[in-house]
Coordinates of C-alpha atoms in Angstrom, one line a residue:
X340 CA 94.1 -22.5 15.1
X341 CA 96.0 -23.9 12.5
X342 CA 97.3 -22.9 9.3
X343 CA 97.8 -24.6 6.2
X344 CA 98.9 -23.8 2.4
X345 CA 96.8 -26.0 -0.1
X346 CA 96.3 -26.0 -3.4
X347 CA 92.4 -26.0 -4.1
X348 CA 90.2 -25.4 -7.0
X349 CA 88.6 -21.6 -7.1
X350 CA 85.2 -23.6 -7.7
X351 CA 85.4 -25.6 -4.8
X352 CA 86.6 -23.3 -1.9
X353 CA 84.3 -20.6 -3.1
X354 CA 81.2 -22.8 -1.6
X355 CA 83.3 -22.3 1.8
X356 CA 83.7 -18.6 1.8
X357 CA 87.1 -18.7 1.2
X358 CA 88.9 -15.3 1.5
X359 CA 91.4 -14.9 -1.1
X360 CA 95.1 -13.3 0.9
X361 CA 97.9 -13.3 -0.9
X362 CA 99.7 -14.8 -3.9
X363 CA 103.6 -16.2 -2.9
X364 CA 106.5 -16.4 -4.7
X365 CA 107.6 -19.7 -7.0
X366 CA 110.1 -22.3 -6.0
X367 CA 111.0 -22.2 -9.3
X368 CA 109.7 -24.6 -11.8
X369 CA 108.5 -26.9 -9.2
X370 CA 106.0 -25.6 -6.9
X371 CA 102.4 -24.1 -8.4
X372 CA 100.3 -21.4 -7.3
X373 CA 100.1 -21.8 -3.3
X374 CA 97.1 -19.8 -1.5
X375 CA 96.9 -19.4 2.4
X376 CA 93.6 -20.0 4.3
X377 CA 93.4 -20.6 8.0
X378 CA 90.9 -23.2 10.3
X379 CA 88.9 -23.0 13.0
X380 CA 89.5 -26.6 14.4
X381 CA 86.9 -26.3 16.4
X382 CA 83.9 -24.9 14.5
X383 CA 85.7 -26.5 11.2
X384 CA 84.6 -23.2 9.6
X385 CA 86.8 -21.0 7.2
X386 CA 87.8 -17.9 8.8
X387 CA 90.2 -15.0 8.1
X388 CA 94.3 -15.2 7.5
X389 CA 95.1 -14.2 11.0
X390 CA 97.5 -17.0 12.1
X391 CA 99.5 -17.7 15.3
X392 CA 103.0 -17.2 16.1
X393 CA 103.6 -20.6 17.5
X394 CA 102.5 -22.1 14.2
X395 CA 105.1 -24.9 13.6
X396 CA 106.6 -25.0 10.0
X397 CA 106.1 -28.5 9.6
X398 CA 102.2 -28.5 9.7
X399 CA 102.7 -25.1 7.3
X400 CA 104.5 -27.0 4.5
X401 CA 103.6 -28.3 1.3
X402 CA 105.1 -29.0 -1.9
X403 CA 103.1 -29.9 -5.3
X404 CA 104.9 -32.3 -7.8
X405 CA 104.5 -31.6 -11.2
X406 CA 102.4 -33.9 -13.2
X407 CA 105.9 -36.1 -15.0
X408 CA 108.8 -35.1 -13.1
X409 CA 110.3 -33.5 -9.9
X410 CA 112.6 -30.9 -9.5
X411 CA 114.2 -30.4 -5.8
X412 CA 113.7 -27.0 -4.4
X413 CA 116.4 -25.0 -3.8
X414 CA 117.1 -24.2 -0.3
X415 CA 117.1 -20.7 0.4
X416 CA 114.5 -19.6 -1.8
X417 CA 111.0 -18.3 0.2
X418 CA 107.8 -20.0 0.3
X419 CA 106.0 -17.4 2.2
X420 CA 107.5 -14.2 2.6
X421 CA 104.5 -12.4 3.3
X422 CA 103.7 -15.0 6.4
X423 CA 107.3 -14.1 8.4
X424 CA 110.6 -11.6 8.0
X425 CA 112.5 -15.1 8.1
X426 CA 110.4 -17.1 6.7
X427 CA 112.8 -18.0 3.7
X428 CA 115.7 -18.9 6.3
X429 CA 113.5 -21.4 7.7
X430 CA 112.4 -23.3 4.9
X431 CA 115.9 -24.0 3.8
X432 CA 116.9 -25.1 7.0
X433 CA 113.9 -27.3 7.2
X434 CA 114.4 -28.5 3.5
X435 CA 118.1 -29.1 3.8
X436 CA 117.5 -31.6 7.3
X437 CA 114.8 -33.3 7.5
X438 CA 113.5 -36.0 5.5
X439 CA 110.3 -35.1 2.6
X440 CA 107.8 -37.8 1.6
X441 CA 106.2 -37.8 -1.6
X442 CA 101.8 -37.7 -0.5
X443 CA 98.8 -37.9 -2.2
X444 CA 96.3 -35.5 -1.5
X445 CA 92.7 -37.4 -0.1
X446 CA 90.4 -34.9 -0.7
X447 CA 91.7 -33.0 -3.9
X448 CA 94.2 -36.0 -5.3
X449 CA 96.8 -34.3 -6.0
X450 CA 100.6 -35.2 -5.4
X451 CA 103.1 -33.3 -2.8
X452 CA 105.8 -33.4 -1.2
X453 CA 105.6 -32.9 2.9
X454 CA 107.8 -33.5 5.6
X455 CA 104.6 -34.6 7.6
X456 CA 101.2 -36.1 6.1
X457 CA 99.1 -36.2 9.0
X458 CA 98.0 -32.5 9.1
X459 CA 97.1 -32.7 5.5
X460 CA 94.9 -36.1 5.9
X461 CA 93.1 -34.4 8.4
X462 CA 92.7 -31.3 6.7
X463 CA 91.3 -33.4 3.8
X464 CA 88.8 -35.6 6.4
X465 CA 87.9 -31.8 8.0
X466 CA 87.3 -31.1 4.3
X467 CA 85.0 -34.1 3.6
X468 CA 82.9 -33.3 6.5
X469 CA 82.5 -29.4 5.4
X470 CA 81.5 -30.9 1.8
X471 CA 79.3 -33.5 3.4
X472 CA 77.5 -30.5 5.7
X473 CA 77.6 -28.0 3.1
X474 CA 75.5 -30.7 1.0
X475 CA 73.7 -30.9 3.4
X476 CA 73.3 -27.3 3.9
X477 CA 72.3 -26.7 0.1
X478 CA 69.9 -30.1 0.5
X479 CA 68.4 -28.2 3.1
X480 CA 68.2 -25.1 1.6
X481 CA 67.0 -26.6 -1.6
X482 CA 64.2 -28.5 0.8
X483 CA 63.9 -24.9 2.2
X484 CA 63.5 -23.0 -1.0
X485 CA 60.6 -25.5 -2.3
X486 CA 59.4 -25.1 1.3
X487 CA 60.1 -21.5 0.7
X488 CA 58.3 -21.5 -2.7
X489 CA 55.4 -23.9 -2.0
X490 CA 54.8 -21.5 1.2
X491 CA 55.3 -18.3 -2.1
X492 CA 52.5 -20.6 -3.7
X493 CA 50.4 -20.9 -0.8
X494 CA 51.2 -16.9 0.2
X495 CA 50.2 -16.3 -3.8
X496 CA 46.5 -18.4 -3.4
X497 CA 45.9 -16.5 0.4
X498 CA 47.2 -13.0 -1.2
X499 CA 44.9 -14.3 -4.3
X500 CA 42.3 -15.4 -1.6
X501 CA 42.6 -12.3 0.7
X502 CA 42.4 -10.3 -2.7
X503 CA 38.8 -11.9 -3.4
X504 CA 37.9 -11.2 0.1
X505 CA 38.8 -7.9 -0.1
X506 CA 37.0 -7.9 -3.6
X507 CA 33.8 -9.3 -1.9
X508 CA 34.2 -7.1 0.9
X509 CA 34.5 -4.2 -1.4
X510 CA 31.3 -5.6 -2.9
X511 CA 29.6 -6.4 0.7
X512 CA 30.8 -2.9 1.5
X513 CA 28.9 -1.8 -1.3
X514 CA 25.9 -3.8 -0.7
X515 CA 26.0 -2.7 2.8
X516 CA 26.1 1.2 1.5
X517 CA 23.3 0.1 -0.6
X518 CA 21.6 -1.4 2.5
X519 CA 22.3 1.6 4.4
X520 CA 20.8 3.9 2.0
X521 CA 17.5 1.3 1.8
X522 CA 17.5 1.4 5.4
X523 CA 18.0 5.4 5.3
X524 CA 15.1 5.7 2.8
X525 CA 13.3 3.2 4.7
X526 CA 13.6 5.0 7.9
X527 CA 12.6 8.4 5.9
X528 CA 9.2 6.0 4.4
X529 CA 8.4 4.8 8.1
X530 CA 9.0 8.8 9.7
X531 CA 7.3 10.0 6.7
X532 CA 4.3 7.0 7.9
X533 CA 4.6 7.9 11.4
X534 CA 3.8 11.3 10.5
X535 CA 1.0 10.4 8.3
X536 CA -0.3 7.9 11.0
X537 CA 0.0 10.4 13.3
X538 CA -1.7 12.9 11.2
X539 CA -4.5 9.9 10.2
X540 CA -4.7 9.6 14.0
X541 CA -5.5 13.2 14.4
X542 CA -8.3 13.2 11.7
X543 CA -9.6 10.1 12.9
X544 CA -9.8 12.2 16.4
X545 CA -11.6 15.3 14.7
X546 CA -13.7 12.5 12.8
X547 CA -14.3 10.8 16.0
X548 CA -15.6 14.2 17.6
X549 CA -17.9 14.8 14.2
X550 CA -19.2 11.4 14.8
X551 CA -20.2 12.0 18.3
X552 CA -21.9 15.4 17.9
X553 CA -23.4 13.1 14.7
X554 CA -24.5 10.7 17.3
X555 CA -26.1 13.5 19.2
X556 CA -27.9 15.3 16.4
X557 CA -29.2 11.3 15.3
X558 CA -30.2 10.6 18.3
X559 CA -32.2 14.1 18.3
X560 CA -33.2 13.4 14.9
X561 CA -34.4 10.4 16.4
X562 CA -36.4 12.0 18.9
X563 CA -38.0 14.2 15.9
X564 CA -38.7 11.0 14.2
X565 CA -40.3 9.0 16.7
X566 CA -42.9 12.5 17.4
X567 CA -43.1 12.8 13.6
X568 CA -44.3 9.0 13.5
X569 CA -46.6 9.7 16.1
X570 CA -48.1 12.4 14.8
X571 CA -47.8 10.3 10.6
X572 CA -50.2 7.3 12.9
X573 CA -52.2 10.2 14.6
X574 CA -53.1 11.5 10.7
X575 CA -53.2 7.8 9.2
X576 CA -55.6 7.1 11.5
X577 CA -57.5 10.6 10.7
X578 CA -56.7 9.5 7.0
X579 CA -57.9 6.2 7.5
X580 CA -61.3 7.5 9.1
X581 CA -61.7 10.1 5.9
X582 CA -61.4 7.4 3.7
X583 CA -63.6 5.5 5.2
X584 CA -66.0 7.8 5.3
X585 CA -65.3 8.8 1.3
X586 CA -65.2 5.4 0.3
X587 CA -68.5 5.1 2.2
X588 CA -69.7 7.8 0.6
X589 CA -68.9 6.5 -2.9
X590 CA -70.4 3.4 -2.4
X591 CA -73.6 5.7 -1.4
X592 CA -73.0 7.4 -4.4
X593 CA -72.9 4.7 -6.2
X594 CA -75.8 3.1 -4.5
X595 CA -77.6 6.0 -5.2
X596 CA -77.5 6.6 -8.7
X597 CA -78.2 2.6 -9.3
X598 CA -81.4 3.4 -7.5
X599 CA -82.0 6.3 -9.4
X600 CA -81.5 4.1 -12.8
X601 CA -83.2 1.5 -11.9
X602 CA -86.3 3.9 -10.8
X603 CA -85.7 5.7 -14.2
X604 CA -85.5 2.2 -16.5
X605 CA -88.7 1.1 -14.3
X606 CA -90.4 4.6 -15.6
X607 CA -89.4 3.6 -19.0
X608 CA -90.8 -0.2 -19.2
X609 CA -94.1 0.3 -17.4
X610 CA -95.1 3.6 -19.0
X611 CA -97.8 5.7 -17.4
X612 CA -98.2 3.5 -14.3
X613 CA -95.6 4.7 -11.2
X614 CA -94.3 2.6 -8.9
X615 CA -93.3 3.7 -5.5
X616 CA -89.7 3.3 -4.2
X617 CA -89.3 0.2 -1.5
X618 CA -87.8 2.0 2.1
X619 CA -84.1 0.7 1.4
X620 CA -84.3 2.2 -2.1
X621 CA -86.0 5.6 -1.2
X622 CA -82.9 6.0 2.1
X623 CA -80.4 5.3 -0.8
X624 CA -81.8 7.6 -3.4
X625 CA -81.8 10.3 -0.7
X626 CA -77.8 9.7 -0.2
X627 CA -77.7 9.8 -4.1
X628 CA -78.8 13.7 -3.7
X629 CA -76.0 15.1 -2.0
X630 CA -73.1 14.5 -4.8
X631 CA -75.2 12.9 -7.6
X632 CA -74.0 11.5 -10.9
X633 CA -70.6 10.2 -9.8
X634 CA -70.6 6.4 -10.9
X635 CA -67.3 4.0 -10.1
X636 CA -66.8 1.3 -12.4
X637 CA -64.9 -1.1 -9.7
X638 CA -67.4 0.0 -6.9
X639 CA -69.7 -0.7 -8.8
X640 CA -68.5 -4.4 -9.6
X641 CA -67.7 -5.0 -5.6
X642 CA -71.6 -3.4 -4.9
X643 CA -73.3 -6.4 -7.8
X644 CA -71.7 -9.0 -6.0
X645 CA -72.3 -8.0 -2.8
X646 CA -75.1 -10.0 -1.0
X647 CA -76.1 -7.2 1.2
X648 CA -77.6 -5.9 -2.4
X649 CA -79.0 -9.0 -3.9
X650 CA -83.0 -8.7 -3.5
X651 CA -82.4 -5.1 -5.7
X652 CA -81.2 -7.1 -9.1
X653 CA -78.5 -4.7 -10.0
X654 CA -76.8 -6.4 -12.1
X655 CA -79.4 -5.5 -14.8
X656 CA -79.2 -2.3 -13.5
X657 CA -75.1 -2.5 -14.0
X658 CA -75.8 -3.6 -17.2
X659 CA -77.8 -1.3 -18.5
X660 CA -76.0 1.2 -17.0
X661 CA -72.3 0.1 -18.4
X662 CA -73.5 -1.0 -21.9
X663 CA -72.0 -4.8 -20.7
X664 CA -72.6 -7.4 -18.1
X665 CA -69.9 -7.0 -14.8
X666 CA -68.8 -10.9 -16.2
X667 CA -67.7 -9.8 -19.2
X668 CA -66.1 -6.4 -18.2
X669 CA -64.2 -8.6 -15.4
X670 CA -62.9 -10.4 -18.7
X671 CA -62.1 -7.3 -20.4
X672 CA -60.3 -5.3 -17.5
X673 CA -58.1 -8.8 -17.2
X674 CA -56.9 -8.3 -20.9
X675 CA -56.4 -4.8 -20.7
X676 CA -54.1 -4.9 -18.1
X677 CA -52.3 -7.9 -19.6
X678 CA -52.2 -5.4 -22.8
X679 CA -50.7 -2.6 -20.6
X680 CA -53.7 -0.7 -20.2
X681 CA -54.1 -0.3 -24.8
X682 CA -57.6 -0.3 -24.6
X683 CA -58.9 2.1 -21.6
X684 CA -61.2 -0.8 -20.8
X685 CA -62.1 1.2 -17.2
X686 CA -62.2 4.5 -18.6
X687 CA -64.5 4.3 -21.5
X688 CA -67.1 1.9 -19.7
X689 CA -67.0 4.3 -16.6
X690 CA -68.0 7.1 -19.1
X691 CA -70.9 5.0 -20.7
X692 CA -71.6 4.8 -17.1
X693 CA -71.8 8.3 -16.3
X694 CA -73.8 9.7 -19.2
X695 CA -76.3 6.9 -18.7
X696 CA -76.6 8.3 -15.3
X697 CA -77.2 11.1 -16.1
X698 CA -79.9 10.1 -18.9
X699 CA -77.6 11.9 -22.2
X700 CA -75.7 9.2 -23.6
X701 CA -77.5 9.1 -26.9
X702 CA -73.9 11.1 -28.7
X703 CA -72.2 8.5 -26.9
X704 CA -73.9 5.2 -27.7
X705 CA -72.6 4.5 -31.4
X706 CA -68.9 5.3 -31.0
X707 CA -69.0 3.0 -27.7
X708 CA -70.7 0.3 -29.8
X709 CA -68.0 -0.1 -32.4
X710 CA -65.1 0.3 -29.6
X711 CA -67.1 -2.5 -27.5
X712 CA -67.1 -4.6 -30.7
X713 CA -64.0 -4.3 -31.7
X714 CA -62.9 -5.1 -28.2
X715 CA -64.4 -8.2 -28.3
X716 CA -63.2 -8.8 -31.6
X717 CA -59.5 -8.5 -30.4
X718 CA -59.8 -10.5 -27.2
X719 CA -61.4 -13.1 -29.7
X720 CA -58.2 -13.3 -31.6
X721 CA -56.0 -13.2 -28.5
X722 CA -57.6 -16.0 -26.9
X723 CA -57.0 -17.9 -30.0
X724 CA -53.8 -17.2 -30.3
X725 CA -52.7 -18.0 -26.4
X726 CA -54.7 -21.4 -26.6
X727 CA -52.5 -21.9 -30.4
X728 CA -49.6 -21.4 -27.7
X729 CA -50.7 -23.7 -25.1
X730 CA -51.6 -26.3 -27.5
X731 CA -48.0 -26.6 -29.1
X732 CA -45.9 -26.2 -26.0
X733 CA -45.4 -23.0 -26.0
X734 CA -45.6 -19.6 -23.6
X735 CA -47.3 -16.5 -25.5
X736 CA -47.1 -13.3 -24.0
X737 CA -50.0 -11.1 -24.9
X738 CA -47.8 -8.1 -26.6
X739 CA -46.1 -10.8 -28.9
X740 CA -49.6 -11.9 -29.6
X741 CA -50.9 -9.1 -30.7
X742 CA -47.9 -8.0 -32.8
X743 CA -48.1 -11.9 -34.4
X744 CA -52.0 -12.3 -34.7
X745 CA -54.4 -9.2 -34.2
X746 CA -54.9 -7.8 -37.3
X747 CA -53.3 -4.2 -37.2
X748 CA -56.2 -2.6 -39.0
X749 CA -58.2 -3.9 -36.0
X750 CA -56.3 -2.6 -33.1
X751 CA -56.2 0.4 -35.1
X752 CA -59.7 0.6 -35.5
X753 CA -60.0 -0.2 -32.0
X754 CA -58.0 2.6 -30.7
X755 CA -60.0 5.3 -32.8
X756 CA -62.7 4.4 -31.7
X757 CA -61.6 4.6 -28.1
X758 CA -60.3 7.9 -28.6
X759 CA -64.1 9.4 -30.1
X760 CA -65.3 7.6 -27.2
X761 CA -63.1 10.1 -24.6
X762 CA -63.8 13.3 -26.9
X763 CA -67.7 12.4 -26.8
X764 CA -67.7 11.8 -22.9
X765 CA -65.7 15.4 -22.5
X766 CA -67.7 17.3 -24.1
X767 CA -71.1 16.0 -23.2
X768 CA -70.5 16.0 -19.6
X769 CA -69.3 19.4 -19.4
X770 CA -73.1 20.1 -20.6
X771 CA -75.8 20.8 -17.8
X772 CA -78.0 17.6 -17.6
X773 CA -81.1 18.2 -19.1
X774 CA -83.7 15.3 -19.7
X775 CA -85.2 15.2 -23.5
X776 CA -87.2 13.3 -25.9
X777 CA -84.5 12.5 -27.9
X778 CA -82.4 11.2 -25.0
X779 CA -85.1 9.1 -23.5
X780 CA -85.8 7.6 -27.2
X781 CA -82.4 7.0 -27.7
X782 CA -81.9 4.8 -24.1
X783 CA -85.2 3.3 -25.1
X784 CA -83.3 2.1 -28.5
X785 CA -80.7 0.8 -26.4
X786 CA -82.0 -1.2 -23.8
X787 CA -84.5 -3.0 -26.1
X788 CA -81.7 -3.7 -28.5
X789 CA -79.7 -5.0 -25.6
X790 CA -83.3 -7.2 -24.3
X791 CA -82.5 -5.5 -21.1
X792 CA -86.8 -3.3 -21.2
X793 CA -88.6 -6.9 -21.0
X794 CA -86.4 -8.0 -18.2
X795 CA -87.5 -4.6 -16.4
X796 CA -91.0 -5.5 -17.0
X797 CA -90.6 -8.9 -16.0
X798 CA -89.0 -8.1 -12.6
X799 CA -91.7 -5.1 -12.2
X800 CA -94.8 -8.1 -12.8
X801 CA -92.7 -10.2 -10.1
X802 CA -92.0 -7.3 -7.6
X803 CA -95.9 -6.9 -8.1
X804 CA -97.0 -10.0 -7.6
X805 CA -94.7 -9.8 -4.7
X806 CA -96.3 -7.2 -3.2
X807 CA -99.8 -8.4 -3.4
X808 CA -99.1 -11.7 -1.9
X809 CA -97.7 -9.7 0.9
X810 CA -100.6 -7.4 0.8
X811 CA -103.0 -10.5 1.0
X812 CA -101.2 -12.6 3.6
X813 CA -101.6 -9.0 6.1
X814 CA -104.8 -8.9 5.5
X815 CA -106.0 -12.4 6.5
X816 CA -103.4 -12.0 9.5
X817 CA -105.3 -8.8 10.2
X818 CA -108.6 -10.8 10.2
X819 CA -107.7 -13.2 12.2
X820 CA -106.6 -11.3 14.7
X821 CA -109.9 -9.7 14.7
X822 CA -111.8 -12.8 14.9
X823 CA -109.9 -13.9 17.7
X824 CA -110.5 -10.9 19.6

C-alpha cells in the first residue's frame, strides 16, 4: 500500500468512490487544498485512509505551484498533522535538505513541486487505467442497461403476452365452465334418456307381452274364422241351391203366366172356338198355379231370347204383355240407366206387365200410353243431341244433354206421368182379380190398336194347319202300317 496526497477534481474522484478524510492545514499562501486517499497497488482500487507506518515521506509529498508565481514553504510548518505526532518536524527536515523539482501532473496537468516524480507518474498511469476501466465499466453498463431495458421491453411484451394468456385462459376457463355445465346438462339429458329408454324398454316389454297374448287370441280368432268360413261356404252353397231353385221357380213363374196370356189372347182372337194347350204349355201352366201372377221384366227378356222357348212365339206374347217389344225396352232400360234411373223404365213396364197378367189393366192403359210416348219422345231428343256431339268433336254426357236439349216441359210431363203410372199399379193390384167385360173390352182395344189380335190369329191358322199336316201324315203312317201287315 501506498499513500499519496493529490490534488484532484471532486467530479472526477467521485466516479472512483473516493472517501473524503480529512482537510490539512495551509503552507501558507502557497500550497492549495491537499486531500489524502490511499491505493491498493495491487487491485488499483480506492480503498480507505488506513496507511502504513513504513510509508516513506518522499513518495507522501507534494507541493502545488500557484498559477504565476512561487512562494517557498517555510520549513517547519505541517503538511499533515493529522497523518503523524511529528509529522511537521519531518517535512522541514526534508524541505530544508533535499533537492525539489518543479513537475507537471500527467493525468490532472497541474504543476508541483516534489522531491521525487516517479510515484506521481505512476499514480497518474494507475489513474489512466482506472479511467480507461471505469469507461469501460460505464460502456458496459450502458451496453448492460439497454441489455437491461430491451430484456424490460421483452419482460413488458411476455408480462403483456402472459397477461393475454392469462386473459384467454380466464376466457378458456370460462368456456370450459361453460363446457362443463353443457356437459353437466348433457349428462342430466342422456340420464334423463336412459331413464326414458329404459322406461320405453319396459313398455315395449309389457307391449311385447300384449302382442303375444294378441298373437294368441289372433291365432284363436283365426281358428274361429277359418270354422266360420266353413260354415259361410256350407250356407253359400245352401244359398246358392235356394237360389237356384227361386230363380227356377221365377222363371216357372214367369213361364207360366206367358202361357196363361198367350192361352187368354188366343181365347180373345179366335172367339167361341177353344184350342187345347200343346203338353209343354199345359206342364208350364200347371207351375204357373202355385205362385201366379208374379211377372219379371229382365226374366222375362232372358226367357224371349232363349231358344229353349222359340217354337212358343213369346215375343208377341212379351209384347202384348209389356205394352212394347223386348228390342225397344232393351233401348229404353240402356237410357234410363245412362239417365240415373229418371224414368223408372223397369218399374212401370213390370207393372203394365203385371196387371196385364192378371187381365185389369184397363185403369192403367192411358196413363202408361202418355208415359211410353213421352219416353220415346225424350230418347228422340237425346239421341239427337249425342249424334250433334259426335258430329262436331265432341263428348256429351246424357245429364248435360238433357239439361241443354230436352225440353223441360217434356221431362216434366214425363215424370207425371210416371208417377200416375205407380199410383194406378198400387192401387189396382191391391184389388182381388176379378175377370170383367169391361176389362176384356179394354185389352181387346189395346191389342188391336197395337196390330198385336191379327198376329194371334195368324199364328192360331198356322199352329192349325200345323196340326193337321201332322194329323194327316199319322194317319197315312198308320195305314201303311196296316197294309203292310
Amino acid at each position: 500500500m501506498h499513500r499519496f496526497r493529490n490534488f484532484i477534481p471532486r467530479s472526477k474522484l467521485s466516479k472512483w468512490s473516493i472517501k473524503k478524510l480529512h482537510q490539512p492545514s495551509h503552507l501558507g499562501a502557497s500550497l492549495s487544498t491537499t486531500r489524502f486517499f490511499t491505493i491498493d497497488v495491487d487491485s488499483e482500487i480506492p480503498t480507505k485512509n488506513n496507511f502504513e507506518h513504513d510509508c516513506l515521506l518522499k513518495y507522501q509529498g507534494r507541493i502545488h505551484l500557484p498559477p504565476k508565481e512561487f512562494e517557498r514553504v517555510p520549513a517547519g510548518q505541517s503538511l499533515l498533522c493529522e497523518m503523524l505526532p511529528d509529522a511537521p518536524e519531518i517535512i522541514s527536515r526534508k524541505l530544508s535538505t533535499e533537492k525539489w523539482d518543479k513537475h507537471v501532473d500527467k493525468y490532472s496537468g497541474e504543476l508541483f513541486i516534489t522531491n521525487n516524480s516517479e510515484p506521481f507518474d505512476r499514480q497518474s498511469q494507475i489513474l489512466f487505467g482506472l479511467q480507461t476501466k471505469i469507461r469501460e465499466v460505464a460502456q458496459k453498463c450502458v451496453e448492460m442497461g439497454i441489455t437491461i431495458e430491451e430484456q424490460k421491453q421483452k419482460s413488458a411484451k411476455m408480462e403483456i403476452t402472459v397477461e393475454g394468456e392469462k386473459q384467454k385462459c380466464v376466457e378458456m376457463g370460462i368456456t370450459i365452465e361453460g363446457e362443463k355445465q353443457k356437459s353437466a346438462e348433457m349428462e342430466i339429458t342422456i340420464e334423463e334418456q336412459k331413464q326414458k329408454s329404459a322406461k320405453m324398454e319396459i313398455t315395449i316389454e309389457r307391449e311385447k307381452q300384449k302382442s303375444a297374448k294378441t298373437e294368441i287370441t289372433i291365432e284363436r280368432e283365426k281358428q274361429k274364422s277359418a270354422k266360420m268360413e266353413i260354415t259361410i261356404e256350407r250356407e253359400k252353397q245352401k244359398s246358392a241351391k235356394l237360389k237356384t231353385g227361386w230363380e227356377k221357380e221365377r222363371q216357372e213363374i214367369n213361364m207360366g203366366e206367358f202361357i196363361k196370356a198367350k192361352k187368354f189372347f188366343s181365347s180373345l182372337s179366335r172367339g167361341r172356338n177353344r184350342r187345347k194347350l200343346s203338353p209343354q204349355e199345359e206342364i208350364l201352366a200347371a207351375n204357373r198355379n202355385r205362385n201366379a201372377h208374379r211377372l219379371d221384366l229382365l226374366i222375362s227378356i232372358k226367357q224371349v231370347t232363349d231358344t229353349q222357348y222359340r217354337d212358343l212365339n213369346l215375343g208377341l206374347v212379351f209384347e202384348a204383355l209389356y205394352g212394347i217389344s223386348q228390342e225397344e225396352v232393351k233401348h229404353l232400360l240402356k237410357l234410363d240407366k245412362r239417365c240415373h234411373r229418371t224414368f223408372q223404365v223397369e218399374k212401370i213396364v213390370g207393372y203394365h206387365g203385371t196387371l196385364y197378367a192378371r187381365q185389369i189393366p184397363s185403369r192403367f192403359l192411358q196413363p202408361f200410353k202418355q208415359w211410353l210416348e213421352g219416353v220415346r219422345k225424350v230418347k228422340s231428343q237425346i239421341d239427337d243431341a249425342v249424334e250433334l256431339a259426335a258430329c262436331q268433336g265432341r263428348t256429351a254426357t246424357i245429364i248435360s244433354a238433357l239439361n241443354s236439349s230436352v225440353d223441360d216441359k217434356l221431362l216434366q210431363e214425363v215424370k207425371r206421368s210416371g208417377r200416375i203410372c205407380k199410383e194406378t199399379y198400387e192401387d189396382d193390384n191391391k184389388q182381388a182379380a176379378k175377370r170383367t167385360n169391361a176389362h176384356d173390352e179394354a185389352i181387346m182395344t189395346d191389342l188391336r190398336e197395337r196390330e198385336l189380335l191379327s198376329k194371334f190369329k195368324a199364328i192360331q191358322v198356322r199352329q192349325r194347319k200345323q196340326d193337321k199336316l201332322k194329323r194327316d201324315s199319322t194317319s197315312v203312317d198308320v195305314d201303311a202300317e196296316t197294309y203292310s201287315e
